[in-house]
PDB file of C-alpha atoms in Angstrom:
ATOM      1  CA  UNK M 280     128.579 142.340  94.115  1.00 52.00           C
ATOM      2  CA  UNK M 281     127.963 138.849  92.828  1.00 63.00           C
ATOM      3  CA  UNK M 282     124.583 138.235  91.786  1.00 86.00           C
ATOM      4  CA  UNK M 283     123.961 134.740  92.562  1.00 92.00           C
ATOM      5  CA  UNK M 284     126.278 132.698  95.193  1.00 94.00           C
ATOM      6  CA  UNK M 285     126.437 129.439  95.307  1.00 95.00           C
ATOM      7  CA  UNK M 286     128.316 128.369  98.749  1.00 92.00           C
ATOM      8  CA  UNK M 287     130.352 125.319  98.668  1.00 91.00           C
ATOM      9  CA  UNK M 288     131.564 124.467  95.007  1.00 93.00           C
ATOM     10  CA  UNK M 289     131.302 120.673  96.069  1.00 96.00           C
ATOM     11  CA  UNK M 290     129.111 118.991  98.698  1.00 97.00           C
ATOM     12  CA  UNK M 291     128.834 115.319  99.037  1.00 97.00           C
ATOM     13  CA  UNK M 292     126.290 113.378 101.059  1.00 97.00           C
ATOM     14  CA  UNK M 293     126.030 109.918 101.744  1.00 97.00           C
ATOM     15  CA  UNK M 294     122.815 107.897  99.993  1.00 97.00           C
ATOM     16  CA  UNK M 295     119.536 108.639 102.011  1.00 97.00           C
ATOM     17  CA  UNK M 296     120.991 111.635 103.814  1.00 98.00           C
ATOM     18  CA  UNK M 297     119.581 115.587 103.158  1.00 98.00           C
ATOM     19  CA  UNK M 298     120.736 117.173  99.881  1.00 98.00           C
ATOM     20  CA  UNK M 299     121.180 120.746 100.982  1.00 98.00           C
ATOM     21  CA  UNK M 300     122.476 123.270  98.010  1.00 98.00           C
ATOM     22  CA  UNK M 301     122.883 126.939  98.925  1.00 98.00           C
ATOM     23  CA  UNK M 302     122.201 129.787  97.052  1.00 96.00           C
ATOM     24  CA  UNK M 303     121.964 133.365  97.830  1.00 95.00           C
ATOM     25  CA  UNK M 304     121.126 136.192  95.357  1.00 93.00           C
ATOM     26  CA  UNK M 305     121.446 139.858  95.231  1.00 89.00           C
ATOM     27  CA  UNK M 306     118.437 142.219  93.766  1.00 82.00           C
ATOM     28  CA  UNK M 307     116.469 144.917  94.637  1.00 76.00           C
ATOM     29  CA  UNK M 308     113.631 143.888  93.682  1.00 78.00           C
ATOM     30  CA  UNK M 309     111.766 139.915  93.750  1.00 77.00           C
ATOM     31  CA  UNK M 310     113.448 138.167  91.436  1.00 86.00           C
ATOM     32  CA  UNK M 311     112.291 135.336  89.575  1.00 91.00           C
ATOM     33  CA  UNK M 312     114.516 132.513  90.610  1.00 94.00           C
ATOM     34  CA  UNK M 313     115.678 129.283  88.915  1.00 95.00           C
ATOM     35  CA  UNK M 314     117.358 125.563  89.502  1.00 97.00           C
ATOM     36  CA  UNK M 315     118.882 124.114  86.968  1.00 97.00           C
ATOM     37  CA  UNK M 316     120.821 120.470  87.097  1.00 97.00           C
ATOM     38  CA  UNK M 317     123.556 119.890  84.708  1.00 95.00           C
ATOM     39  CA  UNK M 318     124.233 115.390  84.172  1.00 93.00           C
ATOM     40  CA  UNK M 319     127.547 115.091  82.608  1.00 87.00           C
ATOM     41  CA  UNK M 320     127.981 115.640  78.991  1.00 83.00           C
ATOM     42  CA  UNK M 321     124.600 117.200  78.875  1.00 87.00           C
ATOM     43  CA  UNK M 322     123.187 120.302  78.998  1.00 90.00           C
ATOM     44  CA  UNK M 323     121.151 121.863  81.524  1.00 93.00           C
ATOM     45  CA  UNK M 324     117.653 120.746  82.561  1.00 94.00           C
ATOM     46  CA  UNK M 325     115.271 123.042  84.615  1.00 94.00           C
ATOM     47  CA  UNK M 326     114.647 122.012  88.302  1.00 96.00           C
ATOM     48  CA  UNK M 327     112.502 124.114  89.338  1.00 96.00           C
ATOM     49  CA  UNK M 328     111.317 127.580  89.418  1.00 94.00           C
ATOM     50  CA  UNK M 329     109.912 130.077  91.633  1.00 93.00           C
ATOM     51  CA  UNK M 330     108.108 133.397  90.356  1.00 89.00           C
ATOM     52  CA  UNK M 331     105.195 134.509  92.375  1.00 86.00           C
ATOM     53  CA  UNK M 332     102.995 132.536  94.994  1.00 86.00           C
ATOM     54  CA  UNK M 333     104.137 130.392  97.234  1.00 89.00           C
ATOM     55  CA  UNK M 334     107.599 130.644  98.213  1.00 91.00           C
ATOM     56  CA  UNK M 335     108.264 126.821  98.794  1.00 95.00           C
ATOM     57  CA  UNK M 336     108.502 125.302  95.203  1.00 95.00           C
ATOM     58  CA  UNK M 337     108.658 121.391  94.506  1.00 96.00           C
ATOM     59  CA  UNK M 338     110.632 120.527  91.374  1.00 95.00           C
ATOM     60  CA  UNK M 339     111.200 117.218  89.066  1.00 94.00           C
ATOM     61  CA  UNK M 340     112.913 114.206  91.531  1.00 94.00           C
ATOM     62  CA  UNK M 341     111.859 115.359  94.888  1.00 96.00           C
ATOM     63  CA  UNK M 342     113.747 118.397  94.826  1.00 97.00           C
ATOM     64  CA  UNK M 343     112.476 121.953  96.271  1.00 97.00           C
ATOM     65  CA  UNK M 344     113.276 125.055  97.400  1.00 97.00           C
ATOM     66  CA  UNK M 345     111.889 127.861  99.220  1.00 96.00           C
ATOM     67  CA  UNK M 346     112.601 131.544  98.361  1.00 94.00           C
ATOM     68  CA  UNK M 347     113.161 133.529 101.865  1.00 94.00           C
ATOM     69  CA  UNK M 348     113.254 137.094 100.797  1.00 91.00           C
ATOM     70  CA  UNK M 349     114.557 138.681 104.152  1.00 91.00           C
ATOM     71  CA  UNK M 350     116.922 136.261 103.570  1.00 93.00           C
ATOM     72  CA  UNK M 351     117.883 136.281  99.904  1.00 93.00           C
ATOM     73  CA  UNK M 352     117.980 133.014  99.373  1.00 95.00           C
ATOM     74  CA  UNK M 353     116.838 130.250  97.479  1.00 96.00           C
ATOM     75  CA  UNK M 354     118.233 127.176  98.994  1.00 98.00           C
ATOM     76  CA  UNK M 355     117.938 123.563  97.534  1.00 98.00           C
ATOM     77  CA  UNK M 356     116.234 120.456  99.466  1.00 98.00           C
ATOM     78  CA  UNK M 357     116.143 117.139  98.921  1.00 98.00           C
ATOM     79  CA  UNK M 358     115.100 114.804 102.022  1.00 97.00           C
ATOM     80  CA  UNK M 359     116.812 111.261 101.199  1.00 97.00           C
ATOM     81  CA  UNK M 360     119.568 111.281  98.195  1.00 98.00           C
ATOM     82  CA  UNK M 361     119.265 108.811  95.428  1.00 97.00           C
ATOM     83  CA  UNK M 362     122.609 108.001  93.740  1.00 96.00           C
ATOM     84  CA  UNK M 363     120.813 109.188  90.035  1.00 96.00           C
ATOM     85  CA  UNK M 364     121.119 112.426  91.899  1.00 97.00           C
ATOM     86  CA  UNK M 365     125.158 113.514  91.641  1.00 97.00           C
ATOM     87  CA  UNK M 366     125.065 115.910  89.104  1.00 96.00           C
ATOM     88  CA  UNK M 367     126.021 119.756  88.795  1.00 96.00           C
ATOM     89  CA  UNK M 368     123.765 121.910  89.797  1.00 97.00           C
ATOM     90  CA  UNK M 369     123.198 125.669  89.148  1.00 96.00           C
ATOM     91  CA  UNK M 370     121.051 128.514  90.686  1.00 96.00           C
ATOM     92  CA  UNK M 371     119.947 131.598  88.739  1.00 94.00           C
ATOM     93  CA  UNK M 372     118.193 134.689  88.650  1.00 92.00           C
ATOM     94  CA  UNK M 373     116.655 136.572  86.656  1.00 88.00           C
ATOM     95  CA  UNK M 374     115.081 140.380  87.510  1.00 83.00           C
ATOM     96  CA  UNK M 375     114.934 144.302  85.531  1.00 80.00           C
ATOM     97  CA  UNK M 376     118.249 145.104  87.104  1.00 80.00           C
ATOM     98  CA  UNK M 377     119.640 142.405  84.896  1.00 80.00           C
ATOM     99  CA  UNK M 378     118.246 143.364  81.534  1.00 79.00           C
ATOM    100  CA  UNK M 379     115.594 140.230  82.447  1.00 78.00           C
ATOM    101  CA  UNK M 380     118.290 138.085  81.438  1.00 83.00           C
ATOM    102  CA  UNK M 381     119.104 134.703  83.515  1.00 87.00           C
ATOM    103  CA  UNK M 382     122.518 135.275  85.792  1.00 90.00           C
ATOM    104  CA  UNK M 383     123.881 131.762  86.979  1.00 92.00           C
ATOM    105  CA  UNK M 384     125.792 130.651  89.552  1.00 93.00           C
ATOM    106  CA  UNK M 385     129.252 129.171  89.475  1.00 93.00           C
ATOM    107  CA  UNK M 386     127.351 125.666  90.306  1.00 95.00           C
ATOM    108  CA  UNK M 387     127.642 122.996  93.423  1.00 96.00           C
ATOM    109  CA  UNK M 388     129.020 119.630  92.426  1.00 96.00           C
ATOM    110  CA  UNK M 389     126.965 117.007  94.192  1.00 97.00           C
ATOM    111  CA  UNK M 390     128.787 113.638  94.938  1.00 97.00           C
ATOM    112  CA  UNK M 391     126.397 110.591  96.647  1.00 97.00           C
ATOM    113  CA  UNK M 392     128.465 108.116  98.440  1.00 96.00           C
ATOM    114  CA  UNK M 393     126.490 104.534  98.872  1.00 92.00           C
TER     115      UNK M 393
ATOM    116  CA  UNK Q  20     114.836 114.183  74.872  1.00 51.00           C
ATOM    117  CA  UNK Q  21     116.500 117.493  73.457  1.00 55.00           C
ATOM    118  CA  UNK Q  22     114.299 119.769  71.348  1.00 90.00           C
ATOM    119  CA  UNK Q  23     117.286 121.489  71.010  1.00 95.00           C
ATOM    120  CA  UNK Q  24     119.973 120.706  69.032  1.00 95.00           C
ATOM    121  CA  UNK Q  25     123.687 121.564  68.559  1.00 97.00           C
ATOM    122  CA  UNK Q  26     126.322 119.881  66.325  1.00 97.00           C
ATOM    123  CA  UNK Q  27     128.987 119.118  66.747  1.00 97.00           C
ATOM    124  CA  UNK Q  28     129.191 117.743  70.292  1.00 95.00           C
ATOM    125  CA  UNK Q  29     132.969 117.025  70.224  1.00 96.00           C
ATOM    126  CA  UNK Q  30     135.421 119.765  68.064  1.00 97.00           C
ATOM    127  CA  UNK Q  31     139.489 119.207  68.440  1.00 97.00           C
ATOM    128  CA  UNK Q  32     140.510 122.168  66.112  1.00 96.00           C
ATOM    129  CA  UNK Q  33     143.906 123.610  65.111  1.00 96.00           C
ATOM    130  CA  UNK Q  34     145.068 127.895  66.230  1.00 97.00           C
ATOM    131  CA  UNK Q  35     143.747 130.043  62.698  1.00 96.00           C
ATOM    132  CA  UNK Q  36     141.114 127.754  61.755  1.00 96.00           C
ATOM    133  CA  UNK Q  37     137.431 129.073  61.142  1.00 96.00           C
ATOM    134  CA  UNK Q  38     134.647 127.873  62.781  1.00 96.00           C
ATOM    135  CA  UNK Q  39     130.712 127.271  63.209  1.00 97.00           C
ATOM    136  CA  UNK Q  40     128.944 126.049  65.642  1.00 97.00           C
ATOM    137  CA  UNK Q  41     125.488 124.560  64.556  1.00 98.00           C
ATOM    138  CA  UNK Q  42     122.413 125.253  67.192  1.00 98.00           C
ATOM    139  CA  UNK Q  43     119.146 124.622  65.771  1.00 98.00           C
ATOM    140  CA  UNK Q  44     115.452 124.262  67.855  1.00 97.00           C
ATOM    141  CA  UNK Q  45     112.023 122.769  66.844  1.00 94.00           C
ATOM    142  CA  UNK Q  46     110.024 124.754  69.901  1.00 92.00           C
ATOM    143  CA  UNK Q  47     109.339 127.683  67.278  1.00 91.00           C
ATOM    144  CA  UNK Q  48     111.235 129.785  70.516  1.00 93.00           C
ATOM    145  CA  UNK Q  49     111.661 133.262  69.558  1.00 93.00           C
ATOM    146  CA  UNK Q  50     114.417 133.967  72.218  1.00 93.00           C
ATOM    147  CA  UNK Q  51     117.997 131.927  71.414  1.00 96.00           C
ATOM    148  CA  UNK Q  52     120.738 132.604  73.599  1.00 95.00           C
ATOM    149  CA  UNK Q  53     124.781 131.372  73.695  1.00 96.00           C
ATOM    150  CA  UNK Q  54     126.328 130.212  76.478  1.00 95.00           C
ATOM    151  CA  UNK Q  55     130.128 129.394  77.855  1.00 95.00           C
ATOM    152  CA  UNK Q  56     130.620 127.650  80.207  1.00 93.00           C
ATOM    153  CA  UNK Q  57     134.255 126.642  82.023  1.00 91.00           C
ATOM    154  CA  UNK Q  58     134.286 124.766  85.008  1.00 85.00           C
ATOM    155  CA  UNK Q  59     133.426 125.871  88.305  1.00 82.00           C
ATOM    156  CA  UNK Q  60     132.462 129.150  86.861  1.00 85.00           C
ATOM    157  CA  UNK Q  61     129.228 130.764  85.844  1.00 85.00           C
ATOM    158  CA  UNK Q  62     127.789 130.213  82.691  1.00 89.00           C
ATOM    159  CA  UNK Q  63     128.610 133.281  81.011  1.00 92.00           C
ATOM    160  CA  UNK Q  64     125.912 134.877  78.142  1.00 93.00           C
ATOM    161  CA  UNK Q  65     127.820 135.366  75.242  1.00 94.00           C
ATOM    162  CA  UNK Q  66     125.445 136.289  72.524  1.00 96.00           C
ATOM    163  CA  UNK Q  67     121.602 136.456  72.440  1.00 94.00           C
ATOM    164  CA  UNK Q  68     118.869 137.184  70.142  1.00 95.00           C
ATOM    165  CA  UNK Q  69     114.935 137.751  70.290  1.00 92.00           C
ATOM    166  CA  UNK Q  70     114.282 136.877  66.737  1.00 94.00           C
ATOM    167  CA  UNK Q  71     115.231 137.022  62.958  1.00 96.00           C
ATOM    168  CA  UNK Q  72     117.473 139.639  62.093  1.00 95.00           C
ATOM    169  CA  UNK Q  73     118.031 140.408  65.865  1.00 94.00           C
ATOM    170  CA  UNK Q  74     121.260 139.361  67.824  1.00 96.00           C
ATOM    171  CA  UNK Q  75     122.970 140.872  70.500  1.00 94.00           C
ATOM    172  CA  UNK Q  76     126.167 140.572  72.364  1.00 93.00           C
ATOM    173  CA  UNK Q  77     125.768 139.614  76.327  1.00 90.00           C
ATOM    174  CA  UNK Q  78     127.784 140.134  79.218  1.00 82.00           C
ATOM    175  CA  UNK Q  79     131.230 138.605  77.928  1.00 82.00           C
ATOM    176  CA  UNK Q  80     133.345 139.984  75.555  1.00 78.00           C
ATOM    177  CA  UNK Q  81     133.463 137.156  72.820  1.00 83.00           C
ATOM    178  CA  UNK Q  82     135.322 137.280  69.019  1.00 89.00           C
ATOM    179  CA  UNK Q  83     132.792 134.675  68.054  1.00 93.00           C
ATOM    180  CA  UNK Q  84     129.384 136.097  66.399  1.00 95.00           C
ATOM    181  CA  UNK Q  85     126.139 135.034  65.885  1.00 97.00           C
ATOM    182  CA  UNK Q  86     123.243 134.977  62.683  1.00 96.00           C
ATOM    183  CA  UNK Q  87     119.850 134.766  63.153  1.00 97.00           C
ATOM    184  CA  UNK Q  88     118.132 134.166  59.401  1.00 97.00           C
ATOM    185  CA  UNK Q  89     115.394 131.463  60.380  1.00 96.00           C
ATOM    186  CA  UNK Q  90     114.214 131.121  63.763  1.00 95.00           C
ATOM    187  CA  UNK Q  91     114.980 127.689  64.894  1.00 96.00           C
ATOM    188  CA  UNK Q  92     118.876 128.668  64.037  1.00 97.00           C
ATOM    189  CA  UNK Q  93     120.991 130.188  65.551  1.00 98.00           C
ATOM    190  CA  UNK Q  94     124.909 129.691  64.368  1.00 98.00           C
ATOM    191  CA  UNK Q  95     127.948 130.731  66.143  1.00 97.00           C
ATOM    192  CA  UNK Q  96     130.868 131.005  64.558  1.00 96.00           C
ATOM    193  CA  UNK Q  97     134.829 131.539  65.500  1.00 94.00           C
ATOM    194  CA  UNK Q  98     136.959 133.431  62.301  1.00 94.00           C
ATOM    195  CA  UNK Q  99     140.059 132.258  64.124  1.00 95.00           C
ATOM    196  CA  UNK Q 100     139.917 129.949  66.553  1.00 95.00           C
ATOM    197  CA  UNK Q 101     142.860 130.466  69.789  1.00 95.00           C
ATOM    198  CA  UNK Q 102     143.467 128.249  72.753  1.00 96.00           C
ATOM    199  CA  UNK Q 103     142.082 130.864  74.749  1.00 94.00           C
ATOM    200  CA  UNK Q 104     138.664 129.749  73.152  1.00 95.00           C
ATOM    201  CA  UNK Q 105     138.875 126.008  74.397  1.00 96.00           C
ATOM    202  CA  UNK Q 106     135.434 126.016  76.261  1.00 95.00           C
ATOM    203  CA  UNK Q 107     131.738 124.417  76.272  1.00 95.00           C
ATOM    204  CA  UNK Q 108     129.092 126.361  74.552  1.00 96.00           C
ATOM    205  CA  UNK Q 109     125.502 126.079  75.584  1.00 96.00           C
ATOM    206  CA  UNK Q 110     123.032 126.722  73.111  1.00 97.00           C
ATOM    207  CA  UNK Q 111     119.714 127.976  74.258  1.00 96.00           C
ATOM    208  CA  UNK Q 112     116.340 129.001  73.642  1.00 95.00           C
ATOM    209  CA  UNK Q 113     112.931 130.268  75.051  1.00 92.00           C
ATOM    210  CA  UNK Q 114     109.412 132.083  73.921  1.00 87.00           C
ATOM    211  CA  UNK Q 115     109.123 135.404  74.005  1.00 76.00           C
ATOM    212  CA  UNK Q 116     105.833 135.868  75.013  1.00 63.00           C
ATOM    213  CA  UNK Q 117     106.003 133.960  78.400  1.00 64.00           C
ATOM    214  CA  UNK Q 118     107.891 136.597  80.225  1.00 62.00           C
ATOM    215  CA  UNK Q 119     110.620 134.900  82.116  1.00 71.00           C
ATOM    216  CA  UNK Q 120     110.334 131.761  80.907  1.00 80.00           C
ATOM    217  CA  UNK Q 121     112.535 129.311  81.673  1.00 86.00           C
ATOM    218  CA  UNK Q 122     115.237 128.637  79.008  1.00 91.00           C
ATOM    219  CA  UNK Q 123     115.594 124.887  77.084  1.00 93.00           C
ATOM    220  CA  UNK Q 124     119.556 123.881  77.040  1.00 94.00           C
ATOM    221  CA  UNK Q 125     121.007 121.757  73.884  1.00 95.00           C
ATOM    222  CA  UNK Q 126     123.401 119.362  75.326  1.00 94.00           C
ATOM    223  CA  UNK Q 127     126.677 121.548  74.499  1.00 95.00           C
ATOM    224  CA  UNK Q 128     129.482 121.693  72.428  1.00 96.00           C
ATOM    225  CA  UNK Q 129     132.748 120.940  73.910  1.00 95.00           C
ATOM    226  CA  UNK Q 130     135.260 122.753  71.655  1.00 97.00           C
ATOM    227  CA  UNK Q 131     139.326 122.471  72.296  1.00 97.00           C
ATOM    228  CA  UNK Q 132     141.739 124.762  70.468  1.00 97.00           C
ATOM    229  CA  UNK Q 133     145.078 123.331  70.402  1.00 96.00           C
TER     230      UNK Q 133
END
């Protein structure tokens, strides 16, 4: 099984609407659990990042995301989008079962239309 | 602003030629890792290492490989470079003694075999 899913490869949203970017991980056990956002011809800058606490997590540019454990997921919020925000963007996990190394997703392509 | 830097950003090479791709980090990171990255696919760990004198291969099979002699570098390079190797490589890097800490990106090498 895939460890981290990333539904829709490309979502677009109009400017102002909800940025919603899915992502849905397998492990047995809590995983730590990472955003990352990818600008073009760049490389990839952390989000944000949930390990232990609270299981809603704000990030850098009003992003955040709440880990739901019955749920496996670790979906990505944004209230109103901001055209700055169409990037790539990549979810990841990391946990024992994985040798503690960081498994990404395949990525969601975010398009803002003014 | 990087911290983490790879050279050379751009690299249009010829089928036979040797290669090496520069990744070098000013964080004093113990933990480097290599990336590939194609798109709408995962990023892929190619290589990793944890320190000097220590490299490992990750979770795809690559014919590149890696040195670590000084910590803030961490070379890849390519004997003979195929088409089958046109790709972006992500250069990474993190401490070691903040377990899962999140991992620094350089802003990629884009490399095209023809």
């Amino acid at each position: 099984a895939q460890s981290v899913t990333q539904l829709g490869s490309h979502v677009s949203v109009s400017e102002g609407a909800l940025v919603l970017l899915r992502c849905n991980y397998s492990s047995s056990v809590p995983p730590y659990l990472f955003w990352y956002v990818q600008y073009p011809n760049q490389g990839l800058q952390l989000l944000l990042k949930y390990t232990t606490g609270a299981t809603l997590v704000k990030g850098i540019n009003g992003f955040e995301a709440e880990f739901k454990k019955s749920e496996t997921s670790f979906h990505l919020t944004k209230p109103s989008a901001h055209m700055s925000d169409a990037a790539e963007y990549f979810c990841a996990v990391t946990a024992p079962e994985y040798g503690n190394k960081l498994v990404f997703g395949a990525g969601t392509i975010l398009r803002v239309k003014s | 602003e990087a911290d983490i830097y790879q050279t050379p950003r751009y690299l249009v090479i010829g089928t036979g030629k040797k290669i090496t791709l520069e990744c070098s980090q000013t964080m004093g990171h113990d933990k480097m890792y290599w990336y590939q990255q194609d798109p709408g696919m995962e990023l892929h760990l190619i290589h990793y290492s944890y320190g000097v004198n220590s490299t490992e291969k990750g979770d795809l099979s690559s014919e590149s490989t890696v040195s670590r002699i000084r910590t803030e570098h961490f070379p890849l390079t390519l004997e003979s470079a195929r088409p089958s190797h046109t790709s972006q490589y992500l250069c990474a890097s993190s401490p070691k003694d903040r377990e899962n800490s999140p991992l620094h990106f350089g802003n990629g090498t884009r490399l095209t075999v023809t």
